[in-house]
mmCIF file of C-alpha atoms and ligand atoms in Angstrom:
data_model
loop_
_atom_site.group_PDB
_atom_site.id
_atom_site.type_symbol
_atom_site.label_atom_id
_atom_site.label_comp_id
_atom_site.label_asym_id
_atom_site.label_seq_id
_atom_site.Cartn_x
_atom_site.Cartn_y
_atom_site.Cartn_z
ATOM 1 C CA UNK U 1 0.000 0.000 0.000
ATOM 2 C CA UNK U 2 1.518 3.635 -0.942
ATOM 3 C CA UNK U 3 -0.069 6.822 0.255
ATOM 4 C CA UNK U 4 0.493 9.485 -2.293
ATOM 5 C CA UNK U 5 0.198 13.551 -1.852
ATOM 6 C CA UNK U 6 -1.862 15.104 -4.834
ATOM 7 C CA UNK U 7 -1.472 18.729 -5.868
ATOM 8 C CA UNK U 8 -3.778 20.882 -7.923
ATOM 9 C CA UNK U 9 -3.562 24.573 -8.894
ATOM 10 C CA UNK U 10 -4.322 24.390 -12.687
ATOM 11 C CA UNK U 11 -7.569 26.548 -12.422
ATOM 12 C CA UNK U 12 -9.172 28.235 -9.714
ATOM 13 C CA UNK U 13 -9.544 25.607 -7.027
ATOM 14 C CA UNK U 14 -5.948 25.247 -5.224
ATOM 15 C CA UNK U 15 -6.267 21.473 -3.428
ATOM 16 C CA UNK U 16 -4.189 19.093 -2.298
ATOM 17 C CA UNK U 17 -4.794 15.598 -0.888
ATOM 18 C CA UNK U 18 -3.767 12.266 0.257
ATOM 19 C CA UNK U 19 -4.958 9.016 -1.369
ATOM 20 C CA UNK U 20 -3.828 5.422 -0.723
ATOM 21 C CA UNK U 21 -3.435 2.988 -3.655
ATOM 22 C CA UNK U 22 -6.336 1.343 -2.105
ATOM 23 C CA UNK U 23 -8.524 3.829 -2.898
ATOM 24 C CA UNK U 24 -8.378 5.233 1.430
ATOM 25 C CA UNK U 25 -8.752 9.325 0.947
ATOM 26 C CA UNK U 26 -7.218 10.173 3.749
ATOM 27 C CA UNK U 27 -7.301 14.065 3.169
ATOM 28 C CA UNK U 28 -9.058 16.429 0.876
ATOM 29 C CA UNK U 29 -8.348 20.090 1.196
ATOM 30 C CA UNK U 30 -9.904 22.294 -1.418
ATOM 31 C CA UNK U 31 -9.789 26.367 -1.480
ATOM 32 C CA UNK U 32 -11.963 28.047 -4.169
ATOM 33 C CA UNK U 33 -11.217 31.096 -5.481
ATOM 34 C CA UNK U 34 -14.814 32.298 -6.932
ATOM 35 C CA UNK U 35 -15.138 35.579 -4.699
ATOM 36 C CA UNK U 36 -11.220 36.796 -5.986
ATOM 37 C CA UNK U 37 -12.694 36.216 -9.684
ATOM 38 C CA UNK U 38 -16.891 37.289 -9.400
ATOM 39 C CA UNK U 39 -16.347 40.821 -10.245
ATOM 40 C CA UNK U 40 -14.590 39.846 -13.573
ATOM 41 C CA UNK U 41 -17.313 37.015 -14.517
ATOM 42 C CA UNK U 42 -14.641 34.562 -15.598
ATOM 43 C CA UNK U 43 -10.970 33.507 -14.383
ATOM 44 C CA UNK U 44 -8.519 36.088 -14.267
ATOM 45 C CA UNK U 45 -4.818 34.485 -14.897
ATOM 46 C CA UNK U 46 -2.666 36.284 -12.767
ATOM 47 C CA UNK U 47 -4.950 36.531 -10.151
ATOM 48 C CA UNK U 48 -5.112 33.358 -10.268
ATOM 49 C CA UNK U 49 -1.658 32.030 -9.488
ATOM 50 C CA UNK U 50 -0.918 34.636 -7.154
ATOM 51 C CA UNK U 51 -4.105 33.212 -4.978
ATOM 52 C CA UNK U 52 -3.020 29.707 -5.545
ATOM 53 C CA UNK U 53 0.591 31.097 -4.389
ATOM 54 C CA UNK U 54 -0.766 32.535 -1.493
ATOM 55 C CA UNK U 55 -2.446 29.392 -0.132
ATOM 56 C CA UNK U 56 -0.969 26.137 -1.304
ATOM 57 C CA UNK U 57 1.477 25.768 1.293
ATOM 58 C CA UNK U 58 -0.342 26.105 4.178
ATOM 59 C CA UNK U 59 -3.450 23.855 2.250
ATOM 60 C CA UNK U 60 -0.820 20.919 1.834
ATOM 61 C CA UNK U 61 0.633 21.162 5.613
ATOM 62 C CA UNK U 62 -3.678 21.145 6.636
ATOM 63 C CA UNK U 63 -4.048 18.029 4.648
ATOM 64 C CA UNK U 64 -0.905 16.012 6.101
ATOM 65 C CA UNK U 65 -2.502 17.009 9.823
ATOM 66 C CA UNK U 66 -5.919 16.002 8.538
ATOM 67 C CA UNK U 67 -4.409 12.486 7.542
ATOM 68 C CA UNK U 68 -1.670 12.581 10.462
ATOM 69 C CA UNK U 69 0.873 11.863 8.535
ATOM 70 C CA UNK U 70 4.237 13.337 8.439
ATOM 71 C CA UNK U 71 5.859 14.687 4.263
ATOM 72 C CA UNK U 72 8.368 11.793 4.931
ATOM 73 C CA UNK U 73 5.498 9.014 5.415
ATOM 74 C CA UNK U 74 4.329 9.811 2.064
ATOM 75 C CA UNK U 75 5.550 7.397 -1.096
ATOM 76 C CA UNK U 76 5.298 9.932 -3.574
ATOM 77 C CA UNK U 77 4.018 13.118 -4.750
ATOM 78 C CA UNK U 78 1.575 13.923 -7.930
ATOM 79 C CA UNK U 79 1.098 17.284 -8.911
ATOM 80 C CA UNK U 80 -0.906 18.832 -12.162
ATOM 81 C CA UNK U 81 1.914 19.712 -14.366
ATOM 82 C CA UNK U 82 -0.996 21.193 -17.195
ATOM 83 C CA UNK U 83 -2.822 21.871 -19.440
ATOM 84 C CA UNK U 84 -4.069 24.976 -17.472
ATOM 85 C CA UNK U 85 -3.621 28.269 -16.808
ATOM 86 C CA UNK U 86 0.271 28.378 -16.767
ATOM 87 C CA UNK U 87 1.107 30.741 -13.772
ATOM 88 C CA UNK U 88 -1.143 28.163 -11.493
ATOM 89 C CA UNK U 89 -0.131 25.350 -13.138
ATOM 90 C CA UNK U 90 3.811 26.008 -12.345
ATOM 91 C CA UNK U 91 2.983 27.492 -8.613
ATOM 92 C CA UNK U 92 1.637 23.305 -7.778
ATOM 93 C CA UNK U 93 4.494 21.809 -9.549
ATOM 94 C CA UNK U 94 7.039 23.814 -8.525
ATOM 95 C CA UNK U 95 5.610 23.362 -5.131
ATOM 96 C CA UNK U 96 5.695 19.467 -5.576
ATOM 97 C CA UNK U 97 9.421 19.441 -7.227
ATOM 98 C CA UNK U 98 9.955 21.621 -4.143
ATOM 99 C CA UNK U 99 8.531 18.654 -1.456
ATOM 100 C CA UNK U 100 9.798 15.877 -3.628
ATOM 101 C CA UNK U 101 13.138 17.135 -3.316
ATOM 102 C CA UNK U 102 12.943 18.337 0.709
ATOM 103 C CA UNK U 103 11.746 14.504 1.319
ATOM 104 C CA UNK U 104 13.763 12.834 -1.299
ATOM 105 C CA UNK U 105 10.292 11.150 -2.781
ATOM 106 C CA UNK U 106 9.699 10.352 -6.627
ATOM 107 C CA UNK U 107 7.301 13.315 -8.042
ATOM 108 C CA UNK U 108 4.847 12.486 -10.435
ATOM 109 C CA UNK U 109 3.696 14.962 -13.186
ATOM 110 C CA UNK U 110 0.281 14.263 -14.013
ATOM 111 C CA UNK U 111 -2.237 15.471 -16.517
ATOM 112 C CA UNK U 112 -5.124 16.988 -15.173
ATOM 113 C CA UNK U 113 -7.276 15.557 -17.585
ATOM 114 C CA UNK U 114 -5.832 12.144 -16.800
ATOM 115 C CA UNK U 115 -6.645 12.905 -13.262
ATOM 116 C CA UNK U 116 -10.394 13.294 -14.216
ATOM 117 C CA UNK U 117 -10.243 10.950 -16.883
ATOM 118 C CA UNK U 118 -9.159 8.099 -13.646
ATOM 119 C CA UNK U 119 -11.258 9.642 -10.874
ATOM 120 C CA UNK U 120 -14.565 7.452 -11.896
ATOM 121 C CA UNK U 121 -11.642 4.429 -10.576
ATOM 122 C CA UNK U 122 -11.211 5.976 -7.418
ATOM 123 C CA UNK U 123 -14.762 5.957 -6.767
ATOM 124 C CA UNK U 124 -15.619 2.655 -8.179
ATOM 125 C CA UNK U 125 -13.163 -0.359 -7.689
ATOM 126 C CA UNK U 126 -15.012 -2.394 -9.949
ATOM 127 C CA UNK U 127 -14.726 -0.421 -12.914
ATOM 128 C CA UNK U 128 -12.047 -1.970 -14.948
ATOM 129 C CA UNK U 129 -10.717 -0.642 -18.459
ATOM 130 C CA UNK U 130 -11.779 0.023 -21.084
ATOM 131 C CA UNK U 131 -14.227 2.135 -20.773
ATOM 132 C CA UNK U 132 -15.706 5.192 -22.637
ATOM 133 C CA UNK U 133 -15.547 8.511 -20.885
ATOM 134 C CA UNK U 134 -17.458 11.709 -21.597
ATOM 135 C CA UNK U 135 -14.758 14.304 -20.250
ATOM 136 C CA UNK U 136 -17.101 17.696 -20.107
ATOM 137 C CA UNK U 137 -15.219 20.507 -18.228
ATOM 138 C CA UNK U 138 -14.706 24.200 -18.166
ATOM 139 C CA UNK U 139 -12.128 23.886 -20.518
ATOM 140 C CA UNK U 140 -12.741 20.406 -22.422
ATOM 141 C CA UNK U 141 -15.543 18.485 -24.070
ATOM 142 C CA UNK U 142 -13.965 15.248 -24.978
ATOM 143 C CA UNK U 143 -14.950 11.043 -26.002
ATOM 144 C CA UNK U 144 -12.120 9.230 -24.653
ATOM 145 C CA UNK U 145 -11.651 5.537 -24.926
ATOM 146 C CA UNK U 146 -9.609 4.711 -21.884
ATOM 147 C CA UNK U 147 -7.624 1.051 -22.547
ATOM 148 C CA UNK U 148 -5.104 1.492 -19.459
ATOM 149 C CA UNK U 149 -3.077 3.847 -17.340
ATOM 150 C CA UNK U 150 -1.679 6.138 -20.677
ATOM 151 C CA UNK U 151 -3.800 4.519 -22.924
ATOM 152 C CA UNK U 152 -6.131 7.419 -24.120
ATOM 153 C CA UNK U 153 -7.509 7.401 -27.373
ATOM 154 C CA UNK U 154 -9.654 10.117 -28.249
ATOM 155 C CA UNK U 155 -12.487 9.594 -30.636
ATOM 156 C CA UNK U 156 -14.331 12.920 -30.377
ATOM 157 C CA UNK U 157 -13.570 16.247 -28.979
ATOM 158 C CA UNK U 158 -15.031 20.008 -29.509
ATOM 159 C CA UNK U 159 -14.268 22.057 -32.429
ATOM 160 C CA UNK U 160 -14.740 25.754 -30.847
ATOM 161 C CA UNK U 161 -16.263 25.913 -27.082
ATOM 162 C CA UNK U 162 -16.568 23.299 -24.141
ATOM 163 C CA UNK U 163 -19.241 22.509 -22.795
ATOM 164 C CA UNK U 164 -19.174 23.567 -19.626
ATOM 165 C CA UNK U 165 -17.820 26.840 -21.035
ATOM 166 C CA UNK U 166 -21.264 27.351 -23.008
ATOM 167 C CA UNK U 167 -22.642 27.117 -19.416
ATOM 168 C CA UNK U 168 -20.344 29.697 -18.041
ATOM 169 C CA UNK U 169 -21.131 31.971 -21.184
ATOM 170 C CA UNK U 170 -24.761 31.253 -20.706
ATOM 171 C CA UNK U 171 -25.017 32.063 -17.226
ATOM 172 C CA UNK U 172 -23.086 35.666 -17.781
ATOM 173 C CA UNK U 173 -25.110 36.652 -20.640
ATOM 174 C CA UNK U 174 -28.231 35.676 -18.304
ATOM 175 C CA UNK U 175 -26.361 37.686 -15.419
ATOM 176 C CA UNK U 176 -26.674 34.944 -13.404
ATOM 177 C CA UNK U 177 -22.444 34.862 -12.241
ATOM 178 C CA UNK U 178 -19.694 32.511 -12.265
ATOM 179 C CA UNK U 179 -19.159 29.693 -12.199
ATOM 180 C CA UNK U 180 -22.246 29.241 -14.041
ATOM 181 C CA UNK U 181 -23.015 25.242 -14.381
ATOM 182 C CA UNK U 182 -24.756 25.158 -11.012
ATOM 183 C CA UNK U 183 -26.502 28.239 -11.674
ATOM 184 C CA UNK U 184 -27.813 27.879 -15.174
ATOM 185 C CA UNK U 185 -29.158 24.174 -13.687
ATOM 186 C CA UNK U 186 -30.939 25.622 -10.670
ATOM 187 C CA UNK U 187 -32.551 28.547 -12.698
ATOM 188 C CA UNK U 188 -33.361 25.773 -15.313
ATOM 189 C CA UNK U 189 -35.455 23.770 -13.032
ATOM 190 C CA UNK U 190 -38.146 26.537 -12.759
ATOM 191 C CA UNK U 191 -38.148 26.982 -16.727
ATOM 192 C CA UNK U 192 -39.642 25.273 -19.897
ATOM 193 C CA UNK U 193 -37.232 23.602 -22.024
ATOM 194 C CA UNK U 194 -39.392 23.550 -24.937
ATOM 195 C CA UNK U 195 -39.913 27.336 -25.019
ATOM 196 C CA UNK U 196 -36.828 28.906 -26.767
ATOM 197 C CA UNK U 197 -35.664 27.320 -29.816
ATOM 198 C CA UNK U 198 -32.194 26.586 -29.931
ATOM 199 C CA UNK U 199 -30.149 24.934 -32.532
ATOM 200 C CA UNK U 200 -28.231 21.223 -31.681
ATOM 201 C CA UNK U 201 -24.899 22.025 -33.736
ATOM 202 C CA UNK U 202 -23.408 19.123 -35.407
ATOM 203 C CA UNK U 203 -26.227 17.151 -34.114
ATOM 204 C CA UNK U 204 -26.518 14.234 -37.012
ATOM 205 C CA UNK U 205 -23.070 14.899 -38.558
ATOM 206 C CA UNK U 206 -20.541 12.650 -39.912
ATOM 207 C CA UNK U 207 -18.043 14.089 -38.018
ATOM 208 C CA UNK U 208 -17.723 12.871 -34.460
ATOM 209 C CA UNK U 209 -17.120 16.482 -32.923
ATOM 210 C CA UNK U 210 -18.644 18.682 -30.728
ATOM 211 C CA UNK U 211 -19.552 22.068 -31.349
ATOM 212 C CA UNK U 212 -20.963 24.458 -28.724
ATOM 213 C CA UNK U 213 -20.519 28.021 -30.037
ATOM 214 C CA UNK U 214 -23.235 28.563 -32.069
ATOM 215 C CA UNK U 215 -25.723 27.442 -29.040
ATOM 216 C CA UNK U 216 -24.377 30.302 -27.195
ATOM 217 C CA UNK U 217 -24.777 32.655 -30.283
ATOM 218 C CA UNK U 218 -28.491 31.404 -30.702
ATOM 219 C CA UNK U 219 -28.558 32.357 -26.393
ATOM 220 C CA UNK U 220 -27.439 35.751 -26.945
ATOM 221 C CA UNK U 221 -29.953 36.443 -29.704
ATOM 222 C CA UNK U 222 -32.793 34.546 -27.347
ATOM 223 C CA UNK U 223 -32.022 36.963 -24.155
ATOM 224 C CA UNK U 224 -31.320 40.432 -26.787
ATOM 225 C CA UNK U 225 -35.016 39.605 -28.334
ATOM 226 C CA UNK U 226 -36.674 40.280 -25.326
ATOM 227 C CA UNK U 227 -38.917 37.360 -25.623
ATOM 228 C CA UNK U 228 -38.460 34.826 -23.507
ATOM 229 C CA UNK U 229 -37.781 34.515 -19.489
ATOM 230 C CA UNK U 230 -34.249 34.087 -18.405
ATOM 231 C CA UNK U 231 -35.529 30.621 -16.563
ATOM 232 C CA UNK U 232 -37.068 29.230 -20.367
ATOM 233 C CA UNK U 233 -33.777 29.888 -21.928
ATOM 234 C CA UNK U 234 -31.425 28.421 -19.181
ATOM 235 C CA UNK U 235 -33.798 24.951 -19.417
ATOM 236 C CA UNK U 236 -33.655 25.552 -23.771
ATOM 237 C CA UNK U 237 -30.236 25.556 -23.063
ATOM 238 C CA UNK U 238 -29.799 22.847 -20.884
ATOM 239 C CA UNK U 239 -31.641 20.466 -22.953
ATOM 240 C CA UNK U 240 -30.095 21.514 -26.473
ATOM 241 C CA UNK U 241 -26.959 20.404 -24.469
ATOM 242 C CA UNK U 242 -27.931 17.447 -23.209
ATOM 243 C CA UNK U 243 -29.330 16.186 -26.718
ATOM 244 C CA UNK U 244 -25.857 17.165 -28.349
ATOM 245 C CA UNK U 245 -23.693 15.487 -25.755
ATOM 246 C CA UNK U 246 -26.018 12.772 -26.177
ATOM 247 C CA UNK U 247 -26.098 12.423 -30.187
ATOM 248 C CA UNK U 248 -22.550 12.625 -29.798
ATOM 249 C CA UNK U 249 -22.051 9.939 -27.375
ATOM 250 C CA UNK U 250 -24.548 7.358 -29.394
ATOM 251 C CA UNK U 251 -22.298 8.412 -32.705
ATOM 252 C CA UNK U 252 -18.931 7.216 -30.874
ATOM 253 C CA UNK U 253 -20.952 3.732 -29.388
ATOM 254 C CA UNK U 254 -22.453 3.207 -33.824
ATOM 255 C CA UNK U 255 -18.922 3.856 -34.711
ATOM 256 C CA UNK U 256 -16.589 1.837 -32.091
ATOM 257 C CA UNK U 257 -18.811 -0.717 -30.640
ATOM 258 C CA UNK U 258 -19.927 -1.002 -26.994
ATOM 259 C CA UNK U 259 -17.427 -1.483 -24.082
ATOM 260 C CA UNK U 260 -19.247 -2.209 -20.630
ATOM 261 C CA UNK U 261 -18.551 0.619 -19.139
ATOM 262 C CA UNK U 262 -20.071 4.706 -19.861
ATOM 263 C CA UNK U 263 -18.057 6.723 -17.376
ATOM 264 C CA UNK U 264 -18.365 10.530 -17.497
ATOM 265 C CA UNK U 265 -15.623 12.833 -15.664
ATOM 266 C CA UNK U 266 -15.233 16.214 -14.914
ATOM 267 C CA UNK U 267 -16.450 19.359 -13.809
ATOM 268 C CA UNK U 268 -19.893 19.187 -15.984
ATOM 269 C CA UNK U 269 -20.891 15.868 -15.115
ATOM 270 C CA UNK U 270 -22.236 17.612 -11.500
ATOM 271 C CA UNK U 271 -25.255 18.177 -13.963
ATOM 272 C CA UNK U 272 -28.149 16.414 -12.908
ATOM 273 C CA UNK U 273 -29.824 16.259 -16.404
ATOM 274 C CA UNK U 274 -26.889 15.537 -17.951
ATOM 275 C CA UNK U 275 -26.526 12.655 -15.395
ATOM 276 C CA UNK U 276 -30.134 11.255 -16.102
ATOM 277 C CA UNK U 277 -29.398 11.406 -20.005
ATOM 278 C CA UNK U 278 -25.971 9.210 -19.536
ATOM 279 C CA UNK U 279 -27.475 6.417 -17.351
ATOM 280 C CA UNK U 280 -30.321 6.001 -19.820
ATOM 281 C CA UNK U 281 -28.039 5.973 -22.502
ATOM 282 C CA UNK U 282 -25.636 3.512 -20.591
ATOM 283 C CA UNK U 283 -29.061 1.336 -19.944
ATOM 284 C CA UNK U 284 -30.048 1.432 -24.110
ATOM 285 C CA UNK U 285 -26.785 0.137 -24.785
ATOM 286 C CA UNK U 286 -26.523 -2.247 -21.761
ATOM 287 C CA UNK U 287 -23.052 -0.672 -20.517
ATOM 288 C CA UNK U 288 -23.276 0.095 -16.907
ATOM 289 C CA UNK U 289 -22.672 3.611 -15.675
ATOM 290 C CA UNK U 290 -20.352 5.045 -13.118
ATOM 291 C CA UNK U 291 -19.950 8.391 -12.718
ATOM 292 C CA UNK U 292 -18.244 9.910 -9.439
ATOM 293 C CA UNK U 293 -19.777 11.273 -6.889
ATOM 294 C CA UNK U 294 -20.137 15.594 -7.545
ATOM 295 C CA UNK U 295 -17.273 16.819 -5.281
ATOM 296 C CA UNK U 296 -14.522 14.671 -7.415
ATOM 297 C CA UNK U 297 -16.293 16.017 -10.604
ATOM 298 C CA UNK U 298 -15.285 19.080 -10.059
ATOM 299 C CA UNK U 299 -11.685 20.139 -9.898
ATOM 300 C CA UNK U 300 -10.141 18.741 -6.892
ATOM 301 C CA UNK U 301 -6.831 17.284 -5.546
ATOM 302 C CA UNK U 302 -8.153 13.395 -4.620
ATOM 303 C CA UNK U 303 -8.225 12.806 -8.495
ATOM 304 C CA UNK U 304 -4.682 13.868 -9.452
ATOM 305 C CA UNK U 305 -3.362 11.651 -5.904
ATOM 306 C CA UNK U 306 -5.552 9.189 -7.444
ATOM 307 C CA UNK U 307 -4.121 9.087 -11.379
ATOM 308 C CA UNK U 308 -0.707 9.537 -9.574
ATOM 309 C CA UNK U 309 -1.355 6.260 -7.913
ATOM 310 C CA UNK U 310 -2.188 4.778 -10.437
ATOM 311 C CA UNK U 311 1.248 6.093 -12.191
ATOM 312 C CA UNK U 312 3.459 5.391 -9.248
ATOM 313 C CA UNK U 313 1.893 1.413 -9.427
ATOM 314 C CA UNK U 314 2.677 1.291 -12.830
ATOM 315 C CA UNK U 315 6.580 2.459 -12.267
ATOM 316 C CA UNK U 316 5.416 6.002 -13.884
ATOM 317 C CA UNK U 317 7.370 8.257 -12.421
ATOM 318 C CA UNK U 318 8.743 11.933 -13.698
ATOM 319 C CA UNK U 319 12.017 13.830 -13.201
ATOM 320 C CA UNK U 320 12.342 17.133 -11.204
ATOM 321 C CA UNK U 321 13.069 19.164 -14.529
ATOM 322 C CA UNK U 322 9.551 18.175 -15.636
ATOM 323 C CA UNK U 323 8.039 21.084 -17.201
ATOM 324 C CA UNK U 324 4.654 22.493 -16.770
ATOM 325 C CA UNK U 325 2.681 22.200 -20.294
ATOM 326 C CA UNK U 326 -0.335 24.669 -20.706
ATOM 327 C CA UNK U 327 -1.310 22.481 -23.590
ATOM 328 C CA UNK U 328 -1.315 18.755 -22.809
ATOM 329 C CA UNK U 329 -3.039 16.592 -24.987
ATOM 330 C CA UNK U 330 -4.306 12.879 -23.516
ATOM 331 C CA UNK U 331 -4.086 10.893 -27.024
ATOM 332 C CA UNK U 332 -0.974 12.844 -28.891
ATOM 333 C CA UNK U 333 -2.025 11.003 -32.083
ATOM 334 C CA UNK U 334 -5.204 12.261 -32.326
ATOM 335 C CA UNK U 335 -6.286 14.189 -35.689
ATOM 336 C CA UNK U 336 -7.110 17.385 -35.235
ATOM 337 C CA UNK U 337 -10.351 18.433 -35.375
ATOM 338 C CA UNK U 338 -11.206 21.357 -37.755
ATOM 339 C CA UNK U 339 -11.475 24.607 -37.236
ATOM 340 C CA UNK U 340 -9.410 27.782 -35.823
ATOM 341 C CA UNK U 341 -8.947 27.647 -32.116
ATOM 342 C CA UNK U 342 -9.667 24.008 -31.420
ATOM 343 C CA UNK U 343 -9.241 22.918 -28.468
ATOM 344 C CA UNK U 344 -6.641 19.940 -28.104
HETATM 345 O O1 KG4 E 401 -13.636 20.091 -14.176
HETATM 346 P P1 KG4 E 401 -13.905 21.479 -13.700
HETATM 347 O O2 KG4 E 401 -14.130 21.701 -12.219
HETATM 348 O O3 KG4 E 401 -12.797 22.470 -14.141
HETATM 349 C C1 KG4 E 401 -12.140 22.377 -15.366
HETATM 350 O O4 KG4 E 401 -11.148 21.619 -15.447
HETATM 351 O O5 KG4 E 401 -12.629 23.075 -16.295
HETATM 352 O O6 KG4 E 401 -15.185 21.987 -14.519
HETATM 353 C C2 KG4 E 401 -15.712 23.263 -14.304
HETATM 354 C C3 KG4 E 401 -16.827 23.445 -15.289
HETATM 355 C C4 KG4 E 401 -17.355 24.868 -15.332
HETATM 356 O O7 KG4 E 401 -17.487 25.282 -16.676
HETATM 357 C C5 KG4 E 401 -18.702 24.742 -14.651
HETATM 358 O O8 KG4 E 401 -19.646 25.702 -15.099
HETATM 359 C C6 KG4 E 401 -19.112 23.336 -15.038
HETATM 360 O O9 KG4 E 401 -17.920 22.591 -14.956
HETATM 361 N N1 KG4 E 401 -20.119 22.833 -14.109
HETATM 362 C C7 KG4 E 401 -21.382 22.536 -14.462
HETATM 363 C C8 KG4 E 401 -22.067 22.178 -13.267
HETATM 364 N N2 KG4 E 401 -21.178 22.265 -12.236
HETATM 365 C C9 KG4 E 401 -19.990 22.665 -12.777
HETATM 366 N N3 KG4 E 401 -21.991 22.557 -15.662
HETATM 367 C C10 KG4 E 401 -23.296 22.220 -15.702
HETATM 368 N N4 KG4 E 401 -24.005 21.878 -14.598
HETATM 369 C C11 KG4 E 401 -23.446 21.854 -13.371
HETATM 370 N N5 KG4 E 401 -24.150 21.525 -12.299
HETATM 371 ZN ZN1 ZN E 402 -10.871 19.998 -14.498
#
């Protein structure tokens, strides 16, 4: 059994945590920075890594109390080394080179999106690879087959916005705040989804991507017509992107066969609809679904202890020159998708 320390600083959430390859979490610290970013309705960079500066240390020390454990009593330590937002991402690793060093313990650089892309493990022993994963975040809207620790091939991603991006974009044009996933659901559940129409881009096409963009054009021309309530278009909007997550998803299962398992990660998968959509879908196809519970959806630290885990089992470990990557592709071989601006 190894006890690893996790790191994460690659958005707004600074964490850090301690995980046991046998799935224990013994600590989870987490320190949003929502109120530092509110007035500016989206995440300011700098700001950014100067509040994940500011409190990392002190987060890390709280979660080795929390799990009573001394820096030394830890095997190794797994820290996001990108993609992200490049001043936070180097204020966790550098942080994590820094302990690694102090304690003379392997660091392992880890890929945030591998740490979602895992987390569904941590939270379900039985699920076993492969499995197809639905990776919607703030900054990624991805179809992953996963085949192993590293083994990431990616048969869809989006060719402009993410998805939980059109919610953030959705919930500022509405005024409702940041982050706006939570709050576009909540004011959806009081409005009609059939009320606004909204278009389903890509829906039907050939092409496996995703395409989110012109949803939030047809939202800004919804709330500028004066029309319709703010509550009708959040639940238009909800539902045009639950029907284009799942045309997507049905696309990938036509095109590369059924595996038993429909796993969805990240930050978007908190949605309840978008929840309820995926199990059905899972139930159609007779694949089971797992999806974690909603606080290691979200960005946390637990998932990137976890995917380090996995790493440091594997004999996956990194060097202290390890650089931090703001883009950091999971499957390097994928095509690219069209389009200017594509997100890898
Ligand atoms: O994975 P995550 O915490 O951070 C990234 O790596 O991006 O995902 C954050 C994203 C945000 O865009 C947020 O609006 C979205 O996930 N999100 C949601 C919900 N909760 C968070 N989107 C829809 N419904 C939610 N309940
Ligand atoms: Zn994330």
């Amino acid at each position: 059994m190894s006890v690893i320390l996790g790191i994460e600083s690659s958005c707004d959430e600074t964490a850090a945590a301690l995980v046991t390859s046998d799935r224990k979490i013994l600590a989870h610290k987490l320190a949003g920075q929502e109120t530092v970013h509110a007035p500016f309705g989206g995440v300011v960079p700098e700001i950014a890594a100067r509040a994940h500066a500011e409190i990392i240390t002190p987060l890390i020390e709280a979660a080795l109390e929390e799990a009573n454990l001394r820096l030394d009593q830890v095997d190794a330590i797994a820290a996001t080394a990108g993609p992200g937002l490049i001043g936070g991402v180097m204020v966790g690793l550098v942080t994590g080179k820094a302990l690694a060093m102090a304690a003379d313990k392997p660091l392992i650089a880890v890929n945030h999106l591998e740490g979602h892309a895992l987390s569904p493990r941590l939270a379900n022993p039985d699920l076993g690879f492969p499995y197809l994963l639905l990776l919607a975040s703030g900054g990624h809207c991805q179809i992953l087959r996963v085949d192993g620790v590293g083994q990431y091939r990616r048969l869809a991603t989006t060719i402009d916005d993410a998805a939980g991006e059109a919610f953030d974009k959705t919930a500022k044009i509405l005024g409702l705040g940041y982050p706006g996933g939570p709050k576009v659901e909540a004011l959806a559940k009081t409005g009609k989804a059939a009320a606004v129409p909204l278009p389903r881009p890509l829906k039907g096409s050939k092409e496996p991507h995703f395409s989110f963009a012109g949803l939030k054009s047809a939202v800004v021309r919804a709330h500028e017509s004066g029309e319709y309530k703010s509550e009708d278009i959040a639940a238009s909007f909800q539902l045009a992107v639950v029907d284009c997550l799942k045309d997507r998803l049905e696309k990938a299962i036509r095109d590369h066969g059924t595996v038993p398992h429909l796993v969805v990660a990240g930050g978007v998968a908190a949605n309840g609809p978008i929840r309820a959509m995926l199990e059905q879908l899972a139930s159609d196809y007779d694949m089971q679904f797992t999806a974690p519970p909603l606080w290691l959806c979200t960005d946390n630290a637990a998932m990137i202890a976890w995917a380090g885990a996995e790493r440091f089992a594997a004999g996956l470990t990194d060097t202290l020159d390890f650089a931090a990557r703001p883009r950091w592709p999971l499957d390097p071989g994928a095509e690219k998708a069209r389009g200017a601006g594509v997100k890898a």
